[in-house]
PDB file of C-alpha atoms in Angstrom:
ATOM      1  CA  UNK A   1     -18.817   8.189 -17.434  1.00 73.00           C
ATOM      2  CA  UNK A   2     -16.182   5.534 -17.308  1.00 87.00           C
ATOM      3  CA  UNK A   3     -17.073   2.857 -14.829  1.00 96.00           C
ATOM      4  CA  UNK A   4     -14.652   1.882 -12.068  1.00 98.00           C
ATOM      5  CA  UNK A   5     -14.550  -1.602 -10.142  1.00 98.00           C
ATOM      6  CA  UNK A   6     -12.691  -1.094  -6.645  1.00 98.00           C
ATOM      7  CA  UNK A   7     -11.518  -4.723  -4.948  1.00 98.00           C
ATOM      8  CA  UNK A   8     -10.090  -5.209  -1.593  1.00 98.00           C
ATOM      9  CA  UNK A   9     -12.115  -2.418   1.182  1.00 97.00           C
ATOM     10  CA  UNK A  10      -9.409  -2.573   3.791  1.00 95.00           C
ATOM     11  CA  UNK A  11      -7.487   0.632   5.516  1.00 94.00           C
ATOM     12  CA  UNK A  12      -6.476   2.343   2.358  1.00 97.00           C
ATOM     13  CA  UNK A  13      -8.898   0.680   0.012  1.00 97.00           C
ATOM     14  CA  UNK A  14     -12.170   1.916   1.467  1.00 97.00           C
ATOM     15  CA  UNK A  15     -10.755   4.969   1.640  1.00 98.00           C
ATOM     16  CA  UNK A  16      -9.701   5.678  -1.894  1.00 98.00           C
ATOM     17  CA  UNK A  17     -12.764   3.781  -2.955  1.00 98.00           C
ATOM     18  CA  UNK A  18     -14.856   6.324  -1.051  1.00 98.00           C
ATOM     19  CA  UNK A  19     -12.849   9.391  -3.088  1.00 98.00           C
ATOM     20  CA  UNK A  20     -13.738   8.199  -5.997  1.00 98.00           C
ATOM     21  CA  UNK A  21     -17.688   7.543  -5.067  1.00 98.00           C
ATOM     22  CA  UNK A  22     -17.353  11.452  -3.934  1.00 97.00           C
ATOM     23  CA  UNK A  23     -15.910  12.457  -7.221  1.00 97.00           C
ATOM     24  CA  UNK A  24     -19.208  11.066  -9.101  1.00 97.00           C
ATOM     25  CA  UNK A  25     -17.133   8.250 -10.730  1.00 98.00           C
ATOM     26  CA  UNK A  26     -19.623   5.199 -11.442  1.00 98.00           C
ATOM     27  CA  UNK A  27     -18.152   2.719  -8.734  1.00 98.00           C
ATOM     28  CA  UNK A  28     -18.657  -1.195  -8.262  1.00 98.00           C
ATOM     29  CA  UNK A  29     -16.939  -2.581  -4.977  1.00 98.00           C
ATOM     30  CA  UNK A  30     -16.136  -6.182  -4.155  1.00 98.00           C
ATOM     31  CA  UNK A  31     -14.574  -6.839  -0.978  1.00 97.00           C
ATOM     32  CA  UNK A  32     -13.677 -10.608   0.386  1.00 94.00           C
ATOM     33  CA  UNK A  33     -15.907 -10.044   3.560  1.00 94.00           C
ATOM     34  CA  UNK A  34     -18.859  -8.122   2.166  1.00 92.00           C
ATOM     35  CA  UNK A  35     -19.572  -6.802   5.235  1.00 93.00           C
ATOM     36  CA  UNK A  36     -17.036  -4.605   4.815  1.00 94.00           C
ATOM     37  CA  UNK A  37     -18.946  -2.717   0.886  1.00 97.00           C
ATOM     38  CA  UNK A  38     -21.834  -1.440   3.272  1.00 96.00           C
ATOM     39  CA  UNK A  39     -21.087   1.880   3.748  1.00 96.00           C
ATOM     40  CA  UNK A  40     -19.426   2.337   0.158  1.00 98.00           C
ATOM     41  CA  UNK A  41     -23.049   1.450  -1.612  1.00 97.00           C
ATOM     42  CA  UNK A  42     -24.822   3.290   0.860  1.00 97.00           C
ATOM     43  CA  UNK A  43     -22.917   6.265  -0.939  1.00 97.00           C
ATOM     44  CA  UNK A  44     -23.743   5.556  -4.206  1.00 97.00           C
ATOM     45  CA  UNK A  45     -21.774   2.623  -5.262  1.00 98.00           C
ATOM     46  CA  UNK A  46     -22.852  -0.607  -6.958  1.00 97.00           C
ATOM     47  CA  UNK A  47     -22.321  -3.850  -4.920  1.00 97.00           C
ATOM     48  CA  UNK A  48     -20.317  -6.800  -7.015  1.00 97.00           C
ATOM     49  CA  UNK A  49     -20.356 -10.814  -6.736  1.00 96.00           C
ATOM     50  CA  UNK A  50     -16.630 -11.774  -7.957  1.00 97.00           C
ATOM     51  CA  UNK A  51     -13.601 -10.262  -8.401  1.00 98.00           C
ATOM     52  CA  UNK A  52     -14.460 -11.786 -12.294  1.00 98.00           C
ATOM     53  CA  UNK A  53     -18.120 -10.012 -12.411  1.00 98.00           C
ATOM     54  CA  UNK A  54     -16.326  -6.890 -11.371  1.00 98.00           C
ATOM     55  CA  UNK A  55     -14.005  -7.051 -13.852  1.00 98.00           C
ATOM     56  CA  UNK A  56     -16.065  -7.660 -16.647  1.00 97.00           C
ATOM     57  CA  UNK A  57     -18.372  -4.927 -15.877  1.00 96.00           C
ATOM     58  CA  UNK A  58     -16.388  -2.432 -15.375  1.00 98.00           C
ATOM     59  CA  UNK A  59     -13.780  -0.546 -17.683  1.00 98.00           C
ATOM     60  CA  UNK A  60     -11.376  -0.161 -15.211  1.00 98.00           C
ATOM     61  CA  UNK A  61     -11.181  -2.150 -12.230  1.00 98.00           C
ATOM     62  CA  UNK A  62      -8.871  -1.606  -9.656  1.00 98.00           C
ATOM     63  CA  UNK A  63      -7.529  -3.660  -6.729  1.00 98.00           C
ATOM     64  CA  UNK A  64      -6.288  -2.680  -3.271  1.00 98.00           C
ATOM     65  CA  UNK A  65      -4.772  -6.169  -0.774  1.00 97.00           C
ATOM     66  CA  UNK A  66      -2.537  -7.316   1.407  1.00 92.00           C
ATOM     67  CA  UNK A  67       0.399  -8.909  -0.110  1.00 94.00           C
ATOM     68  CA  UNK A  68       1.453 -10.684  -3.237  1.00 95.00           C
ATOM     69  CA  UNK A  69      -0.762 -14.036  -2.568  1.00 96.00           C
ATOM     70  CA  UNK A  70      -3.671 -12.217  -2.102  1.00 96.00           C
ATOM     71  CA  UNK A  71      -2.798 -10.338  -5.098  1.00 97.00           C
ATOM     72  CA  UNK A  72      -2.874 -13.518  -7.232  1.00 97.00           C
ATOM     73  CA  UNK A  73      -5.776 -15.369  -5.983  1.00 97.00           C
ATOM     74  CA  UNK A  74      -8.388 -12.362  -6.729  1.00 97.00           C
ATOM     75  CA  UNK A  75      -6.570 -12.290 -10.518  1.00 98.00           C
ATOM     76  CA  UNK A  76      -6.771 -16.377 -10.877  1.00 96.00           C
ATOM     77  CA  UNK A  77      -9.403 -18.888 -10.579  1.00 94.00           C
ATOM     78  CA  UNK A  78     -12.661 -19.586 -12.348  1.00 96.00           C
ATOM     79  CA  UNK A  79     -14.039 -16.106 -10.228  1.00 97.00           C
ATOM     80  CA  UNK A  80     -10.978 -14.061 -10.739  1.00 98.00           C
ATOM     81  CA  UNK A  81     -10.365 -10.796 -12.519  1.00 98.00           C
ATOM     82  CA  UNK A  82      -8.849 -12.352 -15.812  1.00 98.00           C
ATOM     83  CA  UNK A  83     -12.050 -14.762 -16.011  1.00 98.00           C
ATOM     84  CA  UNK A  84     -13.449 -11.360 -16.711  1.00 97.00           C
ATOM     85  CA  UNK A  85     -11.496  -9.125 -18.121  1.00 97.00           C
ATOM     86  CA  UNK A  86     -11.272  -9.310 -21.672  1.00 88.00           C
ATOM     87  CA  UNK A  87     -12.227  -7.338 -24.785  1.00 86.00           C
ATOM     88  CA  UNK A  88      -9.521  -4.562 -23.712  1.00 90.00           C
ATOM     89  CA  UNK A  89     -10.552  -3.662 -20.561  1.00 97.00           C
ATOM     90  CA  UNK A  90      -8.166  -2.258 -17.847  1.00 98.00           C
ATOM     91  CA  UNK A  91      -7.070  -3.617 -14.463  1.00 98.00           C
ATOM     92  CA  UNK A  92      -4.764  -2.049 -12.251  1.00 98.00           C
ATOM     93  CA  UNK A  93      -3.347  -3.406  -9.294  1.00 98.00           C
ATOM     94  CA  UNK A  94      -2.459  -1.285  -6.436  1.00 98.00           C
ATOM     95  CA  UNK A  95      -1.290  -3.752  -4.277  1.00 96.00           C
ATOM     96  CA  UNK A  96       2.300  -4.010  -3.041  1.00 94.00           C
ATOM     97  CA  UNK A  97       4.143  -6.803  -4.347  1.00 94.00           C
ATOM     98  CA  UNK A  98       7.571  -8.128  -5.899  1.00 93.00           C
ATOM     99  CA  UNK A  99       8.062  -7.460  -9.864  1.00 93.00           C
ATOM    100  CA  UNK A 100       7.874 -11.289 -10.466  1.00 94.00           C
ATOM    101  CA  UNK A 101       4.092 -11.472  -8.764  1.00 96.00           C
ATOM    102  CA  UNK A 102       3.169  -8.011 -10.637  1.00 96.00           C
ATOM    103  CA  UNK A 103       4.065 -10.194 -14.031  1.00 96.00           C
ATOM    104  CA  UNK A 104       2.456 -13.010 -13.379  1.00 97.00           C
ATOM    105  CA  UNK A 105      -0.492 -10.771 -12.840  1.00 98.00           C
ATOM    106  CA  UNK A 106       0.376  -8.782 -15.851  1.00 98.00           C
ATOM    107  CA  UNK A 107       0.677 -12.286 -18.174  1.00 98.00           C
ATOM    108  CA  UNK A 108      -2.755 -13.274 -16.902  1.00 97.00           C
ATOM    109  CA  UNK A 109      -4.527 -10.407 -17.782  1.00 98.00           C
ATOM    110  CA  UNK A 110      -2.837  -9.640 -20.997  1.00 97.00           C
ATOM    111  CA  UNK A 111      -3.494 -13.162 -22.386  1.00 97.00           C
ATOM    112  CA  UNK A 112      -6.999 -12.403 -21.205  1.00 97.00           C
ATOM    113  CA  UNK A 113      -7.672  -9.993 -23.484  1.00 97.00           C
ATOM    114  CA  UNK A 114      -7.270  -7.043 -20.966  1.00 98.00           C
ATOM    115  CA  UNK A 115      -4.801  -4.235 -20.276  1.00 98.00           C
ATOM    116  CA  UNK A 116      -3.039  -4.046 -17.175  1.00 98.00           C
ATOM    117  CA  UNK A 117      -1.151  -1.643 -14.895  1.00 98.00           C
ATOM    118  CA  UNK A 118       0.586  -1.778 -11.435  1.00 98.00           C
ATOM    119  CA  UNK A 119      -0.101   1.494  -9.140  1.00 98.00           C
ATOM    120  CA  UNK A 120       1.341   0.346  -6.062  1.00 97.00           C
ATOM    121  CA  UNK A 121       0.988   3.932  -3.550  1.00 97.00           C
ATOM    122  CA  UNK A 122       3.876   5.449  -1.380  1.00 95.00           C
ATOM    123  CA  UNK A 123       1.354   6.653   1.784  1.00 94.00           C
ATOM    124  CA  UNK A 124      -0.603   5.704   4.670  1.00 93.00           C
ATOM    125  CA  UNK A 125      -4.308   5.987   5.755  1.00 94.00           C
ATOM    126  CA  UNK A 126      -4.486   9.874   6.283  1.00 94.00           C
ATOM    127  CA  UNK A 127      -3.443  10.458   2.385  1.00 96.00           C
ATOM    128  CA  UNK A 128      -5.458   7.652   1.387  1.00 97.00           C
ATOM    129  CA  UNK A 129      -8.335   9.386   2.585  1.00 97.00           C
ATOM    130  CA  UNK A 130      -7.433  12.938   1.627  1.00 98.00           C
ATOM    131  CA  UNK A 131      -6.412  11.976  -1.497  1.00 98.00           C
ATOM    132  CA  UNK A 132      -2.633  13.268  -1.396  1.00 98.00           C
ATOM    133  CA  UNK A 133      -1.231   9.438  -1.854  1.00 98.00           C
ATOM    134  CA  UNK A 134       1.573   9.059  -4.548  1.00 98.00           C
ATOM    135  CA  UNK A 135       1.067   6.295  -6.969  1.00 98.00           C
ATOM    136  CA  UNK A 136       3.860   4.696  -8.617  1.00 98.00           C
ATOM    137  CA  UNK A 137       2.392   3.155 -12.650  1.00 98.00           C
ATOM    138  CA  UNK A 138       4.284   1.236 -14.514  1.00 98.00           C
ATOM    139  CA  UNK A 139       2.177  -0.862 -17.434  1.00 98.00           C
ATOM    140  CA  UNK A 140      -0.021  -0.303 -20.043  1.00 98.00           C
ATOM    141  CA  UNK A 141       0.793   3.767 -20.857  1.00 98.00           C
ATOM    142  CA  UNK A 142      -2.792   3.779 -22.901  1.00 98.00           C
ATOM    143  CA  UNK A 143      -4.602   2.797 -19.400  1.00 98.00           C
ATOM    144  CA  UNK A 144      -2.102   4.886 -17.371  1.00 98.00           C
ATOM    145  CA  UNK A 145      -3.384   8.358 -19.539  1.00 98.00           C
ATOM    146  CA  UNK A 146      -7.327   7.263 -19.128  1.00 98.00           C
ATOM    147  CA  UNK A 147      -6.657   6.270 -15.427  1.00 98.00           C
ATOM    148  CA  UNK A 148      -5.113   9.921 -14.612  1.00 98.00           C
ATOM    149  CA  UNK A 149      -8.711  11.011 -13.519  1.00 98.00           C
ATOM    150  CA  UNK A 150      -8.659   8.270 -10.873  1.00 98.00           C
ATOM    151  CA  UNK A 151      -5.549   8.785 -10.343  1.00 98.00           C
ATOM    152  CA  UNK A 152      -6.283  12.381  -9.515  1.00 98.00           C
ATOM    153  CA  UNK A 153      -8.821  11.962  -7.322  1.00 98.00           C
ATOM    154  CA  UNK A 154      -7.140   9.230  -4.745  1.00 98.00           C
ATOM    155  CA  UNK A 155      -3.395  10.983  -5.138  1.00 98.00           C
ATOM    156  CA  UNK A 156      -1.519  14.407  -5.758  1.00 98.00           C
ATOM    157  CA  UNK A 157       1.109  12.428  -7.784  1.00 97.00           C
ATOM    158  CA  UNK A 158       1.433  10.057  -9.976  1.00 98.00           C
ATOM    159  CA  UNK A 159       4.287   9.620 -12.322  1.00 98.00           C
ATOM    160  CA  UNK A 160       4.227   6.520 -15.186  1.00 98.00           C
ATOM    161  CA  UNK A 161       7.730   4.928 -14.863  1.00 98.00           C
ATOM    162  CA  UNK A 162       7.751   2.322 -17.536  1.00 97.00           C
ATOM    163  CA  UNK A 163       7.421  -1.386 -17.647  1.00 97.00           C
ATOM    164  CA  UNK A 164       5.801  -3.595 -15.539  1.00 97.00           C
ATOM    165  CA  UNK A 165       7.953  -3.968 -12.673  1.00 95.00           C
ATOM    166  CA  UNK A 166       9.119  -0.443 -11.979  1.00 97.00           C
ATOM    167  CA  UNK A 167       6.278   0.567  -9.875  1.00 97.00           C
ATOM    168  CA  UNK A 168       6.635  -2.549  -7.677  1.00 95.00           C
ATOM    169  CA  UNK A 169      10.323  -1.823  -7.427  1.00 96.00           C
ATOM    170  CA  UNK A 170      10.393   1.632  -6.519  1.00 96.00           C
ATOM    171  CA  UNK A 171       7.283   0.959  -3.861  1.00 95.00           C
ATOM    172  CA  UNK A 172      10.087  -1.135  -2.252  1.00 96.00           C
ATOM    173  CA  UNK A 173      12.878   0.891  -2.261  1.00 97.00           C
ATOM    174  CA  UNK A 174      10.690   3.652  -0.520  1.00 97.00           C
ATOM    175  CA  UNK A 175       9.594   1.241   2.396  1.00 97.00           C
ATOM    176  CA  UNK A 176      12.600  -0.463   2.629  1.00 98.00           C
ATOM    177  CA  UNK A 177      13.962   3.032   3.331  1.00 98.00           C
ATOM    178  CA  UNK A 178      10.848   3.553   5.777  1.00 97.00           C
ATOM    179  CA  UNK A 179      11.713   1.046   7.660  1.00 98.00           C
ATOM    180  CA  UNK A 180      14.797   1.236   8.147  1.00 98.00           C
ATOM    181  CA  UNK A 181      14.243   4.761   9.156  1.00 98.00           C
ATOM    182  CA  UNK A 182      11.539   3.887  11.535  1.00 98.00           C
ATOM    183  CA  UNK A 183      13.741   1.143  13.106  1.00 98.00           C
ATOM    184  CA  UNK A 184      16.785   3.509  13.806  1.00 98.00           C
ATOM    185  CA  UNK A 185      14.327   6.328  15.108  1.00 98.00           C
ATOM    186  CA  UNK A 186      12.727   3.873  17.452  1.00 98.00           C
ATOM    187  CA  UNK A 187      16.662   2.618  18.963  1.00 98.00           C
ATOM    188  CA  UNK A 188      17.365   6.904  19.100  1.00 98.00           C
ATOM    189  CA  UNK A 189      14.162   7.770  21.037  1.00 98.00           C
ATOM    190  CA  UNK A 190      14.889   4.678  23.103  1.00 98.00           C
ATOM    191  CA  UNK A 191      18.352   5.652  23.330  1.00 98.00           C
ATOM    192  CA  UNK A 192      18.036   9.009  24.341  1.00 98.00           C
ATOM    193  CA  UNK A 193      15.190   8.443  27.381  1.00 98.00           C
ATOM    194  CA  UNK A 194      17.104   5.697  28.743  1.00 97.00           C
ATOM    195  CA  UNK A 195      19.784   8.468  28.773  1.00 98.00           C
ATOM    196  CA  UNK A 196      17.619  10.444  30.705  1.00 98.00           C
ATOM    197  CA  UNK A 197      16.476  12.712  28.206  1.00 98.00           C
ATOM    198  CA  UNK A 198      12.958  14.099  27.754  1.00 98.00           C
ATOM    199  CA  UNK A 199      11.319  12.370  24.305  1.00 98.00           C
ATOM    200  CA  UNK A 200       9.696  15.898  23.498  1.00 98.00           C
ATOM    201  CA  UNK A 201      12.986  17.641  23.321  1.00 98.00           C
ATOM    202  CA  UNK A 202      14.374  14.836  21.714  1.00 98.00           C
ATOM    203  CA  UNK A 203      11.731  15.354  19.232  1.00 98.00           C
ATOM    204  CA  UNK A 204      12.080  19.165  18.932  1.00 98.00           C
ATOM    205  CA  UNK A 205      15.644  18.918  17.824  1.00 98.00           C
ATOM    206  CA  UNK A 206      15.084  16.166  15.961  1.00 98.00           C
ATOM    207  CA  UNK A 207      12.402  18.845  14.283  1.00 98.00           C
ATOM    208  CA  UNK A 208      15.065  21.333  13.843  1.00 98.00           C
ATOM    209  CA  UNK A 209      18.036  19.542  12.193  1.00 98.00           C
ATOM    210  CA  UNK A 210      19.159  17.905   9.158  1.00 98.00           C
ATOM    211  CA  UNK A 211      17.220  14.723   9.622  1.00 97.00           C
ATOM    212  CA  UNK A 212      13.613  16.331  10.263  1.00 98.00           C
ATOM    213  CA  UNK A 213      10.710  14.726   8.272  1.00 96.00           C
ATOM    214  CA  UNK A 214       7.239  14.231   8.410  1.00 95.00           C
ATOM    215  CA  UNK A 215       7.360  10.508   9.548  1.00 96.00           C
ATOM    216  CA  UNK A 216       9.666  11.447  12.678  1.00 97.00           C
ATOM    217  CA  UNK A 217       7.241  14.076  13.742  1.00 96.00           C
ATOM    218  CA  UNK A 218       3.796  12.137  13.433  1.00 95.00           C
ATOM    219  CA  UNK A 219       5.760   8.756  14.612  1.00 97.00           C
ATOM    220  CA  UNK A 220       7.728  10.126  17.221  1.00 97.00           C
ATOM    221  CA  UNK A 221       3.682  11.717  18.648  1.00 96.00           C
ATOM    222  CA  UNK A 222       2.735   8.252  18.694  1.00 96.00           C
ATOM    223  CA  UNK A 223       5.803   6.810  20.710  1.00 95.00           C
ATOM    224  CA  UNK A 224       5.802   9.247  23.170  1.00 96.00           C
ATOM    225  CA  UNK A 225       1.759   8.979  23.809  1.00 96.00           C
ATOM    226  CA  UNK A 226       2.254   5.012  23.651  1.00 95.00           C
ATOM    227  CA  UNK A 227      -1.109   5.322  20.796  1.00 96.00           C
ATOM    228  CA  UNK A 228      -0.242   2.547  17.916  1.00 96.00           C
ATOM    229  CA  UNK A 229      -3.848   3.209  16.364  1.00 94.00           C
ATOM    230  CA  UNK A 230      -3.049   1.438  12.936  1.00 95.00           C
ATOM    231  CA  UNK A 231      -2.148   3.514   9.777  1.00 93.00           C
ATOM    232  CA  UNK A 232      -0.019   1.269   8.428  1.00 94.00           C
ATOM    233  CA  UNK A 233      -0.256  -1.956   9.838  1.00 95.00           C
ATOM    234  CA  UNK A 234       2.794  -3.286  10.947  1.00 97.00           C
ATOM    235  CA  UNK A 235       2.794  -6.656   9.063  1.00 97.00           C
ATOM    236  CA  UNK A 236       2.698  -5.071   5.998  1.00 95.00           C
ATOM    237  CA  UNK A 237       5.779  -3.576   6.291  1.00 97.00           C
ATOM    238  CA  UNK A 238       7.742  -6.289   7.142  1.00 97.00           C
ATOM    239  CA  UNK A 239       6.730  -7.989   3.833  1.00 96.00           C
ATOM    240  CA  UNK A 240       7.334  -4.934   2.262  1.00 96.00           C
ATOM    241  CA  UNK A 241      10.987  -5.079   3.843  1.00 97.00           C
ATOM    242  CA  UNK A 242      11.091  -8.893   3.401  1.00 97.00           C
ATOM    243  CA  UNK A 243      10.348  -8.652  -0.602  1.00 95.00           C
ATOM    244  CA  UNK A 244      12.732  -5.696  -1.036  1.00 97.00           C
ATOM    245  CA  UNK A 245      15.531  -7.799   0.753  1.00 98.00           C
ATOM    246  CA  UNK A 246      14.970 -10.510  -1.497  1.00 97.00           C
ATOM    247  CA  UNK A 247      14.688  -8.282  -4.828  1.00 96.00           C
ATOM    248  CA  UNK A 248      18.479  -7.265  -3.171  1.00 97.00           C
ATOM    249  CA  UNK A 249      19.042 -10.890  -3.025  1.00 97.00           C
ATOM    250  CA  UNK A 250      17.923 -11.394  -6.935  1.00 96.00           C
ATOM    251  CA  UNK A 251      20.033  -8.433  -8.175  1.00 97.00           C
ATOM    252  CA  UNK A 252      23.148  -9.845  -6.098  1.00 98.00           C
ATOM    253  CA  UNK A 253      23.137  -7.026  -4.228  1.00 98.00           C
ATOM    254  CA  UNK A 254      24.290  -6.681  -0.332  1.00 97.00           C
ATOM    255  CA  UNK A 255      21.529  -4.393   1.911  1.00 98.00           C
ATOM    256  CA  UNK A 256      22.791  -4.791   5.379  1.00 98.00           C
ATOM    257  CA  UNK A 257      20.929  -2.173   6.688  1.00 98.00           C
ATOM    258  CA  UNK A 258      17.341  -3.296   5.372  1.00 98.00           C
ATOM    259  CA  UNK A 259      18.166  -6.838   6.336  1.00 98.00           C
ATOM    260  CA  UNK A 260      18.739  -5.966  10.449  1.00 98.00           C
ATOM    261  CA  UNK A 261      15.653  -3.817  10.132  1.00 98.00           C
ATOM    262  CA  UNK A 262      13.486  -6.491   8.843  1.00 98.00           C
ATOM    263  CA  UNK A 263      14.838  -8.377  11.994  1.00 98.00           C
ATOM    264  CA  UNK A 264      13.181  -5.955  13.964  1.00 98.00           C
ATOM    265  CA  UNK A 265       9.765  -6.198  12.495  1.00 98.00           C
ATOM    266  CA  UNK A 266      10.161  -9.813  11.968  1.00 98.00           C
ATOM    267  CA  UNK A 267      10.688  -9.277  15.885  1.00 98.00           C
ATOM    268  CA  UNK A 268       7.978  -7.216  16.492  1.00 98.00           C
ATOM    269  CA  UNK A 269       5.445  -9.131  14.734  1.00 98.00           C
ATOM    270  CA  UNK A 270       6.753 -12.381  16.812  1.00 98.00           C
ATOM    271  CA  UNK A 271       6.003 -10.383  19.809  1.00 98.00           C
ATOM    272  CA  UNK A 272       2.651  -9.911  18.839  1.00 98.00           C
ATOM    273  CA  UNK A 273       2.617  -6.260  17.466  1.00 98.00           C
ATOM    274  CA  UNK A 274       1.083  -7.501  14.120  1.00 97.00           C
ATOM    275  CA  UNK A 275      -2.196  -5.936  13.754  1.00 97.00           C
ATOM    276  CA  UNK A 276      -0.387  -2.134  15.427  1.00 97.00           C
ATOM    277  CA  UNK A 277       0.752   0.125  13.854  1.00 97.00           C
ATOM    278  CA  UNK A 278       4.651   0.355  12.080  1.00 97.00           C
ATOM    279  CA  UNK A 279       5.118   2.877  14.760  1.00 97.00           C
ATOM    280  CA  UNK A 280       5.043  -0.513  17.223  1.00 97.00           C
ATOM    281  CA  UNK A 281       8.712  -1.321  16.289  1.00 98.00           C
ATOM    282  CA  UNK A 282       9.593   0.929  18.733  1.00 98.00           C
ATOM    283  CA  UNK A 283       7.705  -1.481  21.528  1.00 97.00           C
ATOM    284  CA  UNK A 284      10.671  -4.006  20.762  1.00 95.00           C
ATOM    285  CA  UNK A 285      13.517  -1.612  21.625  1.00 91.00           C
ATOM    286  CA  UNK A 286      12.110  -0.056  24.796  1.00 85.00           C
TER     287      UNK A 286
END
C-alpha cells in the first residue's frame, strides 16, 4: 500500500484528505494548527510532526494551502518538505499559485532528491468532498501515472498537461474566468431587482438560455437567500484573479475584463467580506 502524507486540513484539504482515509490509502496528516488532524486520525490516519517528517515518511505527500507564500514556507526551512524528501520520493502540490512559485517549489524538491508535481483543482468544497474535483498535473509524468489512484479517489478528472507550470496556468485562466463571471452575474441580479424584477425569474431564465451553468444556479440560490456559508472563500479568489492578472501582465498581454473584476473583490474584501463566500461579491453591488 503506497503511503500518502496530506498537508494543509483546511475547506478542501480535510475533505480530500478524508476520501482518501475512506479509500483505505495509508494516510499521514500535518496541518499548521493541529487541532484541526483530530477527526482525520480518529478515522484511521497517522498524525505527523513537520511538513519534513511527513515528507520523508511518506511516498507521496501531498499539500493543500492558501496561496503561494504559504506554499513555499511548508516546502523551505530546516522542517520543510524538501528537508525530507529525498531518495525519489514524490510531492505534489495542490495549492493554487503562479508558475514562477510552482518552480521554485519544483527546483527545491528536485535538487532534494525528490519528484515533484503541481495538481492545483478546478472545484469548490461540495466536489472536494464527493470526490468529483478536476485536477490540473503538470510535473513529473512518472509520479503523475502512480498518483492516478489518488487522483481517482479525490476527483473525476484529471488530465497531465505537461511541464511544470501548465497546471498553475490553466487553474488561473479557469478562475479568472470565474470571477469575472461571478462579478457580472452579481451587477445582472442587482441590475434586474433594482429594475423591479423578481430574482427567481431572473434566475429561471437565466436557467433556460444560452448562458445557464451550474455556478449561476447554486450562486444565484445563495444571493437571493442572502446565505454566504463559505465554499470558496472569497479571498482566495481574488489572489487567484490578482496572480492571473499579473501572469497577463508577464506575457504582455491586456485582460481588461479580469482586471475590473479583481476590483470588485479587491472591493469586497476591503469591505470586510473576506472570510464569505465568492458568492459575497454580489454584497458590493447591491
Amino acid at each position: 500500500m503506497t503511503r500518502v502524507g496530506f498537508l494543509g486540513l483546511g475547506i478542501m484539504g480535510k475533505a480530500m484528505a478524508e476520501n482518501l482515509i475512506k479509500a483505505g490509502f495509508d494516510v499521514t496528516v500535518w496541518n499548521r494548527n493541529a487541532e484541526k488532524t483530530t477527526e482525520l486520525v480518529v478515522l484511521g490516519a497517522k498524525q505527523g510532526t513537520s511538513p519534513k517528517s511527513v515528507a520523508a515518511h511518506c511516498d507521496i505527500t501531498f499539500a493543500m494551502v492558501s496561496d503561494p507564500a504559504a506554499a513555499l514556507a511548508i516546502c523551505q526551512g530546516p522542517e520543510g518538505v524538501a528537508a525530507g524528501i529525498g531518495e525519489g520520493r514524490g510531492y505534489i502540490d495542490m495549492s493554487t499559485v503562479d508558475d514562477s512559485t510552482s518552480q521554485m517549489i519544483a527546483d527545491a524538491i528536485t535538487n532534494a532528491g525528490g519528484r515533484f508535481l503541481e495538481a492545483p483543482v478546478s472545484g469548490t468544497k461540495k466536489p472536494a468532498e464527493d470526490g468529483t474535483l478536476i485536477i490540473l498535473a503538470a510535473g513529473d509524468k512518472t509520479l503523475y501515472d502512480e498518483a492516478l489512484p489518488a487522483f481517482d479517489v479525490m476527483g473525476k478528472m484529471s488530465p497531465f498537461l505537461g511541464e511544470v507550470g501548465q497546471g498553475a496556468s490553466m487553474k488561473l485562466v479557469v478562475n479568472m474566468m470565474m470571477g469575472g463571471m461571478l462579478s457580472i452575474f452579481s451587477e445582472g441580479m442587482s441590475l434586474g431587482q433594482k429594475a423591479g424584477l423578481d430574482g427567481e425569474k431572473i434566475l429561471e431564465v437565466i436557467a433556460a438560455g444560452a448562458i445557464a451553468n451550474p455556478m449561476f444556479k447554486g450562486k444565484g440560490a445563495m444571493l437571493l437567500a442572502e446565505d454566504y456559508t463559505v465554499s470558496f472563500p472569497l479571498k482566495h479568489m481574488q489572489k487567484d484573479m490578482r496572480l492571473a492578472v499579473a501572469l497577463g501582465d508577464k506575457l504582455n498581454l491586456s485582460l481588461p475584463t479580469a482586471a475590473t473584476a479583481n476590483e470588485a473583490f479587491k472591493q469586497a474584501k476591503k469591505a470586510g467580506f473576506s472570510d464569505e463566500d465568492i458568492a459575497a461579491v454580489y454584497k458590493t453591488v447591491q
